[in-house]
PDB file of C-alpha atoms and ligand atoms in Angstrom:
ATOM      1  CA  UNK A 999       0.000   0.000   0.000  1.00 57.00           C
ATOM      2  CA  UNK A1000       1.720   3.326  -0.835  1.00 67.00           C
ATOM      3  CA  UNK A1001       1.056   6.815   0.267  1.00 73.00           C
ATOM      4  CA  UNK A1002      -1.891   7.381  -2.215  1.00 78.00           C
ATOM      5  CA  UNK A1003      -3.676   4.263  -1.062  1.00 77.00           C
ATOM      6  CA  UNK A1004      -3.472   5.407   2.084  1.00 79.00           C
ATOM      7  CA  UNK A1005      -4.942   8.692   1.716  1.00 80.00           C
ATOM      8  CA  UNK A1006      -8.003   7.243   0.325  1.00 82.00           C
ATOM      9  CA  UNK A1007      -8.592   4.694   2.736  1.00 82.00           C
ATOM     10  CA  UNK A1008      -8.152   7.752   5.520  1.00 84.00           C
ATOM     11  CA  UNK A1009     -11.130   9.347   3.233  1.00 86.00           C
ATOM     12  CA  UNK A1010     -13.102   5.912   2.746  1.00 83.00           C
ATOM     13  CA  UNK A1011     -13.063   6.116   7.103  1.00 84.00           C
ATOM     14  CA  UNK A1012     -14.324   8.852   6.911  1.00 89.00           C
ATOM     15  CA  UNK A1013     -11.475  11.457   7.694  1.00 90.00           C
ATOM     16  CA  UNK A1014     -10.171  14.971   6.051  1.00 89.00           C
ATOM     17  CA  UNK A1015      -7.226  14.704   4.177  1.00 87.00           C
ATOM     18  CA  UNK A1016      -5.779  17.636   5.827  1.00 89.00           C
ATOM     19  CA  UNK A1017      -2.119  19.431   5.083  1.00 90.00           C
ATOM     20  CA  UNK A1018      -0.955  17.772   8.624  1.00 91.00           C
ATOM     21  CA  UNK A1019      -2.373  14.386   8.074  1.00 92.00           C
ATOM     22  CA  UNK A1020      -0.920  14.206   4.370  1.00 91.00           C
ATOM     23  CA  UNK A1021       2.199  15.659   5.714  1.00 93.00           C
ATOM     24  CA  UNK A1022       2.347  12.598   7.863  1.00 93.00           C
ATOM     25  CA  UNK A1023       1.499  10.116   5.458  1.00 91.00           C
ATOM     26  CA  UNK A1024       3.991  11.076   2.923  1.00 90.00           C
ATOM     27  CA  UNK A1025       6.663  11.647   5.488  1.00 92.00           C
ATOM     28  CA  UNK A1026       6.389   7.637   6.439  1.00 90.00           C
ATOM     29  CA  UNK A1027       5.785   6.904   2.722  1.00 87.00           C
ATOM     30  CA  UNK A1028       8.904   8.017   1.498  1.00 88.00           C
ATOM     31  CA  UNK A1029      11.233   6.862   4.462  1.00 86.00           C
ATOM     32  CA  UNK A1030      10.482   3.346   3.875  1.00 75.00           C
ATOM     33  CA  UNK A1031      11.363   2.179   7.147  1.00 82.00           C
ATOM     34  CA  UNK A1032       9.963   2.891  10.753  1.00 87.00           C
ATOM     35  CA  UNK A1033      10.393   6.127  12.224  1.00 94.00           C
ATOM     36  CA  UNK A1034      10.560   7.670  15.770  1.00 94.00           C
ATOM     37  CA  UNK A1035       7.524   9.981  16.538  1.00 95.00           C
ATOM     38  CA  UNK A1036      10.155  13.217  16.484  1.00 95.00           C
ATOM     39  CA  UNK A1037      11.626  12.023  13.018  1.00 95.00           C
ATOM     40  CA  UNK A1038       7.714  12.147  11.884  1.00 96.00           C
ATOM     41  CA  UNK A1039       7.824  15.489  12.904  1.00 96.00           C
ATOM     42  CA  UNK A1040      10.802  16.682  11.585  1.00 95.00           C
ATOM     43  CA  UNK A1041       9.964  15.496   8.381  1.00 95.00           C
ATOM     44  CA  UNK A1042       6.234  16.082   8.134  1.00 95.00           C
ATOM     45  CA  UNK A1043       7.529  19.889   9.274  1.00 94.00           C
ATOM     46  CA  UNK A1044       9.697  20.136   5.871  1.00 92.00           C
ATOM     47  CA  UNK A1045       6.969  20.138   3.777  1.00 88.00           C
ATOM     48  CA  UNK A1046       4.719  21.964   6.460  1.00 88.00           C
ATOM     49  CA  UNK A1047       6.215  24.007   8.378  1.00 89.00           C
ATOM     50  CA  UNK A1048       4.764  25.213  11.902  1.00 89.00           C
ATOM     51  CA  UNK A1049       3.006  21.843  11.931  1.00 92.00           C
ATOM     52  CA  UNK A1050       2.350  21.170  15.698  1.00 93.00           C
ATOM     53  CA  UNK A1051       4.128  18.381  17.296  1.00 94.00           C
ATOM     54  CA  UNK A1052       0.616  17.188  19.006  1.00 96.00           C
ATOM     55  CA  UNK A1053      -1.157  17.308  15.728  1.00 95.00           C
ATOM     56  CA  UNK A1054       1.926  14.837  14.307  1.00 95.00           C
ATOM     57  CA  UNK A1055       1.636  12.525  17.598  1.00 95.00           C
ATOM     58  CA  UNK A1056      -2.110  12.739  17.604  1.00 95.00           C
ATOM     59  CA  UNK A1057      -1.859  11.409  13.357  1.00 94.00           C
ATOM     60  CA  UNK A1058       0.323   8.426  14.371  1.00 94.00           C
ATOM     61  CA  UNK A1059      -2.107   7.569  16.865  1.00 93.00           C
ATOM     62  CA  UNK A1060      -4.948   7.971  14.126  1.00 92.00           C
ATOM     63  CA  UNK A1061      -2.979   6.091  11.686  1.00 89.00           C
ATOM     64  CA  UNK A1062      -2.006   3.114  14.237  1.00 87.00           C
ATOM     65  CA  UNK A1063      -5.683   2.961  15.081  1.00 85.00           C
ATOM     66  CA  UNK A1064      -7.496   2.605  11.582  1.00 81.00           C
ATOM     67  CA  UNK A1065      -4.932   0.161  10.994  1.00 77.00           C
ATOM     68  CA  UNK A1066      -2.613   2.341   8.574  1.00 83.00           C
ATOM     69  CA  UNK A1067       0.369   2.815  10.191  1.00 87.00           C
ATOM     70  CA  UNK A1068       2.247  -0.024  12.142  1.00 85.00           C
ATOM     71  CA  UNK A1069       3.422   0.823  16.051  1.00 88.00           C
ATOM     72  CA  UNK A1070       6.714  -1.362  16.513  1.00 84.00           C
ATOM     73  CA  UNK A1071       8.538  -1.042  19.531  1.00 80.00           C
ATOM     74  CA  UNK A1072      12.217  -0.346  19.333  1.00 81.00           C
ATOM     75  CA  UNK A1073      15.300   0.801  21.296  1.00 79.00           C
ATOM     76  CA  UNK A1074      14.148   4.442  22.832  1.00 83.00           C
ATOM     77  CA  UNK A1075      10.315   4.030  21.906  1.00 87.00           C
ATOM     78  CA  UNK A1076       7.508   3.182  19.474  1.00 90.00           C
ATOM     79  CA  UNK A1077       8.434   3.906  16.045  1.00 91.00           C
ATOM     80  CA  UNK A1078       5.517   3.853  13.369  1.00 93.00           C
ATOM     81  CA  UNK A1079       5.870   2.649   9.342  1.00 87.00           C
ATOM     82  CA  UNK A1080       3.071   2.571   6.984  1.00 84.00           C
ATOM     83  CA  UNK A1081       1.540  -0.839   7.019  1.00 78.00           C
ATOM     84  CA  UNK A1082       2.355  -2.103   3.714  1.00 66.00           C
ATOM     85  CA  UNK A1083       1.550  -5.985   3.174  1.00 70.00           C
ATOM     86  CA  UNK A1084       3.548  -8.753   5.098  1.00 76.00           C
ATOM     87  CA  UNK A1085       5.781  -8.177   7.553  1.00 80.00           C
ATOM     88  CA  UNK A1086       8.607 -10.769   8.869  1.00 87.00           C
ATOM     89  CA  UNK A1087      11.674 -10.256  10.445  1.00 86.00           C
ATOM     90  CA  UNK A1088      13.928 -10.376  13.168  1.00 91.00           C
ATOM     91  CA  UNK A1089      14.622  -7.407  15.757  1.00 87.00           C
ATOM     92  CA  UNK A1090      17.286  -7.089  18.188  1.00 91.00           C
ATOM     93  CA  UNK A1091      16.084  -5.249  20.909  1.00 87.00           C
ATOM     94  CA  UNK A1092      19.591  -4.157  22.049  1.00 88.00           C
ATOM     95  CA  UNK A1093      21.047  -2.655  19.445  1.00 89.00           C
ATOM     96  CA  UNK A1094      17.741  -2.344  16.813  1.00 83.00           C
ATOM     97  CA  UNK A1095      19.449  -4.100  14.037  1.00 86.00           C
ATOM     98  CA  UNK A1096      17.076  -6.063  12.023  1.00 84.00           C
ATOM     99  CA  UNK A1097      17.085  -8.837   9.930  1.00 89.00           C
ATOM    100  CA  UNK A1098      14.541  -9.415   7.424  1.00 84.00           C
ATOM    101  CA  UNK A1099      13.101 -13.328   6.939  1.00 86.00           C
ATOM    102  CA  UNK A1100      12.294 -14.238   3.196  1.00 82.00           C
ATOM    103  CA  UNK A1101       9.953 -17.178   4.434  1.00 83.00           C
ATOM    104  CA  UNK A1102       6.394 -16.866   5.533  1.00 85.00           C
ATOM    105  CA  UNK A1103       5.543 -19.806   7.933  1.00 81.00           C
ATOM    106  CA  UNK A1104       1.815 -18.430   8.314  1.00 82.00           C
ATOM    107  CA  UNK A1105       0.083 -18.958   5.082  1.00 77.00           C
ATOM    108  CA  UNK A1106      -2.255 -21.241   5.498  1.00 84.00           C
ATOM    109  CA  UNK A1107      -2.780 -19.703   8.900  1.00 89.00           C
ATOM    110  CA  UNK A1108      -4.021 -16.991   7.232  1.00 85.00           C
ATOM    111  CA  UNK A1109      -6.574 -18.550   5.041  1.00 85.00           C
ATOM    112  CA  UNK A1110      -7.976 -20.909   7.828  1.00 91.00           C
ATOM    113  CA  UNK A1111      -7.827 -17.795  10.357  1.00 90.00           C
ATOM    114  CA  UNK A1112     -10.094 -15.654   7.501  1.00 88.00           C
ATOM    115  CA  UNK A1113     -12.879 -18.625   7.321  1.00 91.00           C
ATOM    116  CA  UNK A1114     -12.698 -18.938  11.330  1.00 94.00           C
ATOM    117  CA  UNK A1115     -13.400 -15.262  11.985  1.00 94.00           C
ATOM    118  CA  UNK A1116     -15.116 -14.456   8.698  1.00 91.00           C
ATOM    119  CA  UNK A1117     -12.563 -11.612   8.810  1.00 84.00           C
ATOM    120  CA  UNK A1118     -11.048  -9.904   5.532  1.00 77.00           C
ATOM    121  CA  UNK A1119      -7.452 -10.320   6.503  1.00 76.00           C
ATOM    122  CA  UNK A1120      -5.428  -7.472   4.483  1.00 70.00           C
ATOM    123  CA  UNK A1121      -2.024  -8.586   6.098  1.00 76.00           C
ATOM    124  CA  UNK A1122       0.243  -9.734   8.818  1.00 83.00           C
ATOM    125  CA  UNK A1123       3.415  -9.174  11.156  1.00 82.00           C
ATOM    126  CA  UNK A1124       5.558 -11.759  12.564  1.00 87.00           C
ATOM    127  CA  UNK A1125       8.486 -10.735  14.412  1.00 86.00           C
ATOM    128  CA  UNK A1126      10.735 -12.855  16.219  1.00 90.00           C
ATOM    129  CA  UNK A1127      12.520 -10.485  19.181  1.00 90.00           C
ATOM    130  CA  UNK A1128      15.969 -10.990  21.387  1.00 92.00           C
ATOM    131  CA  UNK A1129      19.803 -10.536  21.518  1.00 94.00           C
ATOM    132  CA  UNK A1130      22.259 -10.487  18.130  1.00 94.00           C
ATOM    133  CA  UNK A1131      24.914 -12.129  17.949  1.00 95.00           C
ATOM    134  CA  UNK A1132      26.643  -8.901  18.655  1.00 94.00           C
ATOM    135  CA  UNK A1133      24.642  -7.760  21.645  1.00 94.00           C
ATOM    136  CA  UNK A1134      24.919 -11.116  22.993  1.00 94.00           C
ATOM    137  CA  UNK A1135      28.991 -11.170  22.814  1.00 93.00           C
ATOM    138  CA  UNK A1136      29.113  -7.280  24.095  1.00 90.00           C
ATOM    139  CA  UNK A1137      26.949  -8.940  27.461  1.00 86.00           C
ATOM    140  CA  UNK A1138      28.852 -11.639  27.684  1.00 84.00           C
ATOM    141  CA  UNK A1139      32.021  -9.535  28.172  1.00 74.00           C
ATOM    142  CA  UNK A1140      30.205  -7.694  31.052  1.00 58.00           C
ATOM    143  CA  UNK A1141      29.750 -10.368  33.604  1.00 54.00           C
TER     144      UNK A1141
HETATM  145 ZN1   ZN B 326      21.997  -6.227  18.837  1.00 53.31          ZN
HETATM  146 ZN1   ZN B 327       4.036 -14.164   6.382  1.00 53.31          ZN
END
């Protein structure tokens, strides 16, 4: 789902595409990876400037809510990307590295899951969390 997509499914909820929220959008669209709330900001403000930081944290929220926008926790805080199709991958949550995984254990999960719940399932996320190699070494010298 790109930026575009997004903006009309904002609409389709019934919401104002307004200078801040497309601001918002666009500044997750074209980062292509998550960002922290104040990196939303200071992106969102280069294309409009004296947009509030509430208005930019209250748009994330808006986002993560209609299901738009992905809340992922990370090193130092939530970070947010646009929720575009599948998501798998694994996340150290020392350092913040991740590593993406090119196989998808969960598809016929998905399939029997949508005839369980008679839900229309648009995606999912699987994330494995823990240590890298790297992290685990650096704690390992520490003790
Ligand atoms: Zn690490
Ligand atoms: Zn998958």
């Amino acid at each position: 789902m790109d930026a575009r997509q997004l903006e009309e499914k904002l609409r389709a909820a019934g919401y104002r595409l307004t200078p801040a929220r497309r601001a918002v959008i666009q500044a997750l669209g074209e980062a292509g990876r998550e960002l922290a709330p104040r990196e939303v900001l200071a992106a969102a403000r280069a294309r409009c400037p004296g947009l509030g930081r509430a208005t930019v944290y209250r748009t994330l929220r808006l986002l993560a809510q209609l299901g738009l926008a992905l809340p992922l926790p990370a090193p130092g805080g939530i970070r947010y990307r646009l929720l575009a199709g599948d998501l798998h991958r694994l996340v150290c949550r020392g350092c913040g590295a991740q590593l993406p995984l090119d196989l998808c254990p969960a598809r016929g999960l998905t399939a029997r899951l949508a005839e369980r719940s008679g839900y229309l399932i648009a995606g999912h996320v699987l994330e494995f969390y823990g240590l890298c190699p790297d992290c685990q070494r650096r704690l390992s010298c520490v003790e």
